[in-house]
PDB file of C-alpha atoms in Angstrom:
ATOM      1  CA  MET A  14     -23.009  -9.688   1.864  1.00  0.00           C
ATOM      2  CA  GLU A  15     -24.234  -6.114   1.423  1.00  0.00           C
ATOM      3  CA  HIS A  16     -27.797  -7.442   1.716  1.00  0.00           C
ATOM      4  CA  ILE A  17     -27.001  -8.662   5.218  1.00  0.00           C
ATOM      5  CA  LYS A  18     -25.800  -5.213   6.246  1.00  0.00           C
ATOM      6  CA  ALA A  19     -28.965  -3.677   4.805  1.00  0.00           C
ATOM      7  CA  LEU A  20     -31.118  -6.227   6.645  1.00  0.00           C
ATOM      8  CA  LYS A  21     -29.330  -5.457   9.898  1.00  0.00           C
ATOM      9  CA  ALA A  22     -30.161  -1.794   9.240  1.00  0.00           C
ATOM     10  CA  ASP A  23     -33.870  -2.786   9.089  1.00  0.00           C
ATOM     11  CA  ASN A  24     -34.161  -2.306   5.316  1.00  0.00           C
ATOM     12  CA  GLN A  25     -37.552  -3.823   4.507  1.00  0.00           C
ATOM     13  CA  ASN A  26     -37.055  -3.437   0.749  1.00  0.00           C
ATOM     14  CA  VAL A  27     -34.045  -5.747   0.853  1.00  0.00           C
ATOM     15  CA  PHE A  28     -36.030  -8.211   2.967  1.00  0.00           C
ATOM     16  CA  LYS A  29     -38.808  -8.112   0.367  1.00  0.00           C
ATOM     17  CA  ARG A  30     -36.300  -8.870  -2.430  1.00  0.00           C
ATOM     18  CA  VAL A  31     -34.788 -11.743  -0.418  1.00  0.00           C
ATOM     19  CA  TYR A  32     -38.295 -13.049   0.288  1.00  0.00           C
ATOM     20  CA  GLU A  33     -39.309 -12.896  -3.376  1.00  0.00           C
ATOM     21  CA  GLN A  34     -36.081 -14.527  -4.509  1.00  0.00           C
ATOM     22  CA  TYR A  35     -35.948 -17.371  -1.992  1.00  0.00           C
ATOM     23  CA  HIS A  36     -39.594 -18.067  -1.105  1.00  0.00           C
ATOM     24  CA  PRO A  37     -40.151 -20.522  -3.992  1.00  0.00           C
ATOM     25  CA  GLN A  38     -36.828 -22.252  -3.316  1.00  0.00           C
ATOM     26  CA  ILE A  39     -37.479 -22.664   0.413  1.00  0.00           C
ATOM     27  CA  TYR A  40     -41.009 -23.899  -0.283  1.00  0.00           C
ATOM     28  CA  GLY A  41     -39.718 -26.460  -2.815  1.00  0.00           C
ATOM     29  CA  PHE A  42     -36.928 -27.550  -0.472  1.00  0.00           C
ATOM     30  CA  ILE A  43     -39.409 -28.288   2.335  1.00  0.00           C
ATOM     31  CA  LEU A  44     -42.061 -29.795   0.057  1.00  0.00           C
ATOM     32  CA  GLN A  45     -39.501 -32.201  -1.396  1.00  0.00           C
ATOM     33  CA  ARG A  46     -38.599 -33.438   2.078  1.00  0.00           C
ATOM     34  CA  THR A  47     -42.017 -33.569   3.732  1.00  0.00           C
ATOM     35  CA  LYS A  48     -44.316 -34.242   0.759  1.00  0.00           C
ATOM     36  CA  SER A  49     -46.851 -31.957   2.468  1.00  0.00           C
ATOM     37  CA  ASP A  50     -48.061 -28.700   0.931  1.00  0.00           C
ATOM     38  CA  TYR A  51     -49.394 -27.522   4.294  1.00  0.00           C
ATOM     39  CA  ILE A  52     -46.099 -28.123   6.103  1.00  0.00           C
ATOM     40  CA  ALA A  53     -44.102 -26.572   3.258  1.00  0.00           C
ATOM     41  CA  GLN A  54     -46.241 -23.405   3.399  1.00  0.00           C
ATOM     42  CA  GLU A  55     -46.097 -23.266   7.184  1.00  0.00           C
ATOM     43  CA  VAL A  56     -42.344 -23.825   7.410  1.00  0.00           C
ATOM     44  CA  THR A  57     -41.643 -21.317   4.638  1.00  0.00           C
ATOM     45  CA  GLN A  58     -43.606 -18.580   6.408  1.00  0.00           C
ATOM     46  CA  LEU A  59     -42.080 -19.386   9.796  1.00  0.00           C
ATOM     47  CA  THR A  60     -38.616 -19.367   8.244  1.00  0.00           C
ATOM     48  CA  PHE A  61     -39.011 -15.854   6.873  1.00  0.00           C
ATOM     49  CA  ILE A  62     -40.484 -14.632  10.157  1.00  0.00           C
ATOM     50  CA  LYS A  63     -37.498 -16.092  12.011  1.00  0.00           C
ATOM     51  CA  PHE A  64     -35.123 -14.669   9.397  1.00  0.00           C
ATOM     52  CA  TRP A  65     -36.505 -11.150   9.926  1.00  0.00           C
ATOM     53  CA  GLN A  66     -36.576 -11.486  13.713  1.00  0.00           C
ATOM     54  CA  GLN A  67     -32.984 -12.715  13.799  1.00  0.00           C
ATOM     55  CA  ARG A  68     -31.594 -10.319  11.197  1.00  0.00           C
ATOM     56  CA  ASP A  69     -29.352  -8.689  13.821  1.00  0.00           C
ATOM     57  CA  ILE A  70     -27.457 -11.925  14.404  1.00  0.00           C
ATOM     58  CA  LEU A  71     -27.037 -12.977  10.766  1.00  0.00           C
ATOM     59  CA  SER A  72     -23.442 -13.734   9.878  1.00  0.00           C
ATOM     60  CA  ASP A  73     -21.689 -11.283   7.587  1.00  0.00           C
ATOM     61  CA  HIS A  74     -19.443 -14.106   6.392  1.00  0.00           C
ATOM     62  CA  ILE A  75     -22.049 -16.668   5.326  1.00  0.00           C
ATOM     63  CA  GLN A  76     -24.215 -16.239   2.248  1.00  0.00           C
ATOM     64  CA  ILE A  77     -27.883 -15.408   2.787  1.00  0.00           C
ATOM     65  CA  ASN A  78     -29.091 -18.556   1.032  1.00  0.00           C
ATOM     66  CA  VAL A  79     -26.991 -20.787   3.302  1.00  0.00           C
ATOM     67  CA  GLN A  80     -28.370 -19.070   6.404  1.00  0.00           C
ATOM     68  CA  LEU A  81     -31.953 -19.164   5.078  1.00  0.00           C
ATOM     69  CA  PHE A  82     -31.851 -22.848   4.149  1.00  0.00           C
ATOM     70  CA  GLY A  83     -30.255 -23.678   7.495  1.00  0.00           C
ATOM     71  CA  MET A  84     -33.084 -21.854   9.269  1.00  0.00           C
ATOM     72  CA  ALA A  85     -35.699 -23.553   7.069  1.00  0.00           C
ATOM     73  CA  ARG A  86     -34.271 -26.966   7.861  1.00  0.00           C
ATOM     74  CA  GLN A  87     -34.292 -26.236  11.590  1.00  0.00           C
ATOM     75  CA  VAL A  88     -37.832 -24.788  11.485  1.00  0.00           C
ATOM     76  CA  MET A  89     -39.007 -27.894   9.590  1.00  0.00           C
ATOM     77  CA  ILE A  90     -37.457 -30.246  12.135  1.00  0.00           C
ATOM     78  CA  ASP A  91     -38.887 -28.241  15.049  1.00  0.00           C
ATOM     79  CA  LEU A  92     -42.360 -28.248  13.478  1.00  0.00           C
ATOM     80  CA  LEU A  93     -42.228 -31.987  12.759  1.00  0.00           C
ATOM     81  CA  ARG A  94     -41.186 -32.690  16.346  1.00  0.00           C
ATOM     82  CA  LYS A  95     -43.978 -30.485  17.736  1.00  0.00           C
ATOM     83  CA  GLU A  96     -46.534 -32.212  15.518  1.00  0.00           C
ATOM     84  CA  ALA A  97     -45.285 -35.662  16.532  1.00  0.00           C
ATOM     85  CA  THR A  98     -45.486 -34.704  20.219  1.00  0.00           C
ATOM     86  CA  ARG A  99     -48.966 -33.247  19.783  1.00  0.00           C
ATOM     87  CA  PHE A 100     -50.224 -36.407  18.106  1.00  0.00           C
ATOM     88  CA  LYS A 101     -48.657 -38.602  20.803  1.00  0.00           C
ATOM     89  CA  HIS A 102     -50.334 -36.591  23.580  1.00  0.00           C
ATOM     90  CA  GLU A 103     -53.679 -36.715  21.816  1.00  0.00           C
ATOM     91  CA  GLY A 104     -53.317 -40.465  21.375  1.00  0.00           C
ATOM     92  CA  GLN A 105     -53.683 -40.190  17.624  1.00  0.00           C
ATOM     93  CA  SER A 106     -51.507 -41.374  14.837  1.00  0.00           C
ATOM     94  CA  ALA A 107     -50.185 -38.627  12.636  1.00  0.00           C
ATOM     95  CA  PRO A 108     -51.755 -38.251   9.173  1.00  0.00           C
ATOM     96  CA  THR A 109     -48.208 -38.165   7.814  1.00  0.00           C
ATOM     97  CA  PRO A 110     -45.315 -40.100   9.281  1.00  0.00           C
ATOM     98  CA  PHE A 111     -43.981 -37.553  11.815  1.00  0.00           C
ATOM     99  CA  THR A 112     -41.671 -40.009  13.444  1.00  0.00           C
ATOM    100  CA  ASP A 113     -38.248 -39.595  14.910  1.00  0.00           C
ATOM    101  CA  SER A 114     -36.916 -41.852  12.173  1.00  0.00           C
ATOM    102  CA  LEU A 115     -38.303 -39.516   9.477  1.00  0.00           C
ATOM    103  CA  ILE A 116     -36.721 -36.520  11.177  1.00  0.00           C
ATOM    104  CA  ASP A 117     -33.443 -38.403  11.578  1.00  0.00           C
ATOM    105  CA  ALA A 118     -33.529 -39.466   7.927  1.00  0.00           C
ATOM    106  CA  ILE A 119     -34.132 -35.893   6.775  1.00  0.00           C
ATOM    107  CA  GLU A 120     -31.333 -34.600   8.978  1.00  0.00           C
ATOM    108  CA  SER A 121     -28.897 -37.306   7.861  1.00  0.00           C
ATOM    109  CA  LYS A 122     -29.690 -37.012   4.165  1.00  0.00           C
ATOM    110  CA  ASP A 123     -29.399 -33.219   4.199  1.00  0.00           C
ATOM    111  CA  LEU A 124     -26.228 -33.296   6.233  1.00  0.00           C
ATOM    112  CA  LEU A 125     -24.564 -35.839   3.950  1.00  0.00           C
ATOM    113  CA  ARG A 126     -25.558 -33.849   0.859  1.00  0.00           C
ATOM    114  CA  LEU A 127     -24.220 -30.616   2.341  1.00  0.00           C
ATOM    115  CA  MET A 128     -20.976 -32.253   3.413  1.00  0.00           C
ATOM    116  CA  GLU A 129     -20.504 -33.778  -0.036  1.00  0.00           C
ATOM    117  CA  GLU A 130     -21.109 -30.362  -1.647  1.00  0.00           C
ATOM    118  CA  ASP A 131     -18.572 -28.852   0.728  1.00  0.00           C
ATOM    119  CA  ILE A 132     -16.023 -31.526  -0.158  1.00  0.00           C
ATOM    120  CA  GLN A 133     -16.586 -30.960  -3.884  1.00  0.00           C
ATOM    121  CA  ASN A 134     -15.994 -27.216  -3.407  1.00  0.00           C
ATOM    122  CA  MET A 135     -12.600 -27.747  -1.775  1.00  0.00           C
ATOM    123  CA  PRO A 136      -9.428 -26.965  -3.721  1.00  0.00           C
ATOM    124  CA  LYS A 137      -8.612 -29.956  -5.945  1.00  0.00           C
ATOM    125  CA  MET A 138      -5.543 -31.221  -4.065  1.00  0.00           C
ATOM    126  CA  ARG A 139      -7.213 -30.865  -0.647  1.00  0.00           C
ATOM    127  CA  ARG A 140     -10.303 -32.683  -1.916  1.00  0.00           C
ATOM    128  CA  MET A 141      -8.312 -35.568  -3.427  1.00  0.00           C
ATOM    129  CA  ILE A 142      -6.220 -36.015  -0.281  1.00  0.00           C
ATOM    130  CA  PHE A 143      -9.279 -35.823   1.976  1.00  0.00           C
ATOM    131  CA  GLU A 144     -11.192 -38.377  -0.116  1.00  0.00           C
ATOM    132  CA  LEU A 145      -8.244 -40.779  -0.230  1.00  0.00           C
ATOM    133  CA  SER A 146      -7.910 -40.530   3.531  1.00  0.00           C
ATOM    134  CA  ARG A 147     -11.534 -40.577   4.623  1.00  0.00           C
ATOM    135  CA  LYS A 148     -13.289 -42.455   1.841  1.00  0.00           C
ATOM    136  CA  LYS A 149     -10.585 -44.875   0.712  1.00  0.00           C
ATOM    137  CA  GLY A 150      -8.897 -45.291   4.090  1.00  0.00           C
ATOM    138  CA  LEU A 151      -5.350 -44.639   2.894  1.00  0.00           C
ATOM    139  CA  SER A 152      -2.741 -43.627   5.459  1.00  0.00           C
ATOM    140  CA  HIS A 153      -0.960 -40.274   5.381  1.00  0.00           C
ATOM    141  CA  LYS A 154       2.199 -42.051   4.273  1.00  0.00           C
ATOM    142  CA  GLU A 155       0.432 -43.832   1.382  1.00  0.00           C
ATOM    143  CA  ILE A 156      -1.155 -40.593   0.189  1.00  0.00           C
ATOM    144  CA  ALA A 157       2.179 -38.778   0.473  1.00  0.00           C
ATOM    145  CA  GLN A 158       3.807 -41.405  -1.741  1.00  0.00           C
ATOM    146  CA  LEU A 159       1.029 -41.140  -4.344  1.00  0.00           C
ATOM    147  CA  PHE A 160       1.499 -37.373  -4.709  1.00  0.00           C
ATOM    148  CA  SER A 161       5.242 -37.225  -3.957  1.00  0.00           C
ATOM    149  CA  ILE A 162       4.691 -34.928  -0.997  1.00  0.00           C
ATOM    150  CA  SER A 163       5.536 -35.225   2.680  1.00  0.00           C
ATOM    151  CA  PRO A 164       3.171 -36.894   5.176  1.00  0.00           C
ATOM    152  CA  LYS A 165       3.144 -33.555   7.038  1.00  0.00           C
ATOM    153  CA  THR A 166       1.712 -31.838   3.926  1.00  0.00           C
ATOM    154  CA  VAL A 167      -0.967 -34.532   3.737  1.00  0.00           C
ATOM    155  CA  GLU A 168      -1.766 -33.915   7.402  1.00  0.00           C
ATOM    156  CA  GLN A 169      -2.065 -30.163   6.768  1.00  0.00           C
ATOM    157  CA  HIS A 170      -4.446 -30.683   3.820  1.00  0.00           C
ATOM    158  CA  ILE A 171      -6.644 -33.004   5.884  1.00  0.00           C
ATOM    159  CA  GLY A 172      -6.574 -30.569   8.806  1.00  0.00           C
ATOM    160  CA  LYS A 173      -7.685 -27.690   6.570  1.00  0.00           C
ATOM    161  CA  ALA A 174     -10.426 -29.858   5.055  1.00  0.00           C
ATOM    162  CA  LEU A 175     -11.728 -30.790   8.506  1.00  0.00           C
ATOM    163  CA  VAL A 176     -11.682 -27.162   9.661  1.00  0.00           C
ATOM    164  CA  GLN A 177     -13.652 -26.156   6.550  1.00  0.00           C
ATOM    165  CA  LEU A 178     -16.237 -28.898   7.119  1.00  0.00           C
ATOM    166  CA  LYS A 179     -16.562 -28.079  10.825  1.00  0.00           C
ATOM    167  CA  GLN A 180     -17.075 -24.372  10.111  1.00  0.00           C
ATOM    168  CA  HIS A 181     -19.787 -25.128   7.573  1.00  0.00           C
ATOM    169  CA  LEU A 182     -21.482 -27.616   9.899  1.00  0.00           C
ATOM    170  CA  TYR A 183     -21.392 -25.066  12.699  1.00  0.00           C
ATOM    171  CA  SER A 184     -23.070 -22.464  10.496  1.00  0.00           C
ATOM    172  CA  ILE A 185     -25.758 -24.987   9.515  1.00  0.00           C
ATOM    173  CA  MET A 186     -26.511 -25.913  13.109  1.00  0.00           C
ATOM    174  CA  LEU A 187     -27.026 -22.292  14.231  1.00  0.00           C
TER     175      LEU A 187
END
């Protein structure tokens, strides 16, 4: 988190280190989703420009890589939408499938992956209770009986899990 403070203080050397560390990862992340070298290069550059321009509003509580990848994802979606609109207005079909369904698929796939990672990073008991409730459809009472705990404790674990997921989703959507 000290890098974020340095970035907010306009430290260009720290920005350069962040750029060198994450540029290949951001590029690969976008290339994997779009299958376009041009778009991956474009989105990567725009992401780092946006990152520098918005350094004052970076969160001190969220890791740089999470904020960078969130920005990259949003820049990619914005660029794909602009390209799709441009092709529609010009009456052309896009050379790559810049459709709403592609954008939706990218958003959904990324969101599901991020949520699953978040669930896996939860404390063990919270994760097990959350998965039994949300994935297996067990009631609070059934889960409480399985673990020999009160239904209120189950409710608290699920509440904490939902708060954690909502906070992470909020940071992604910034």
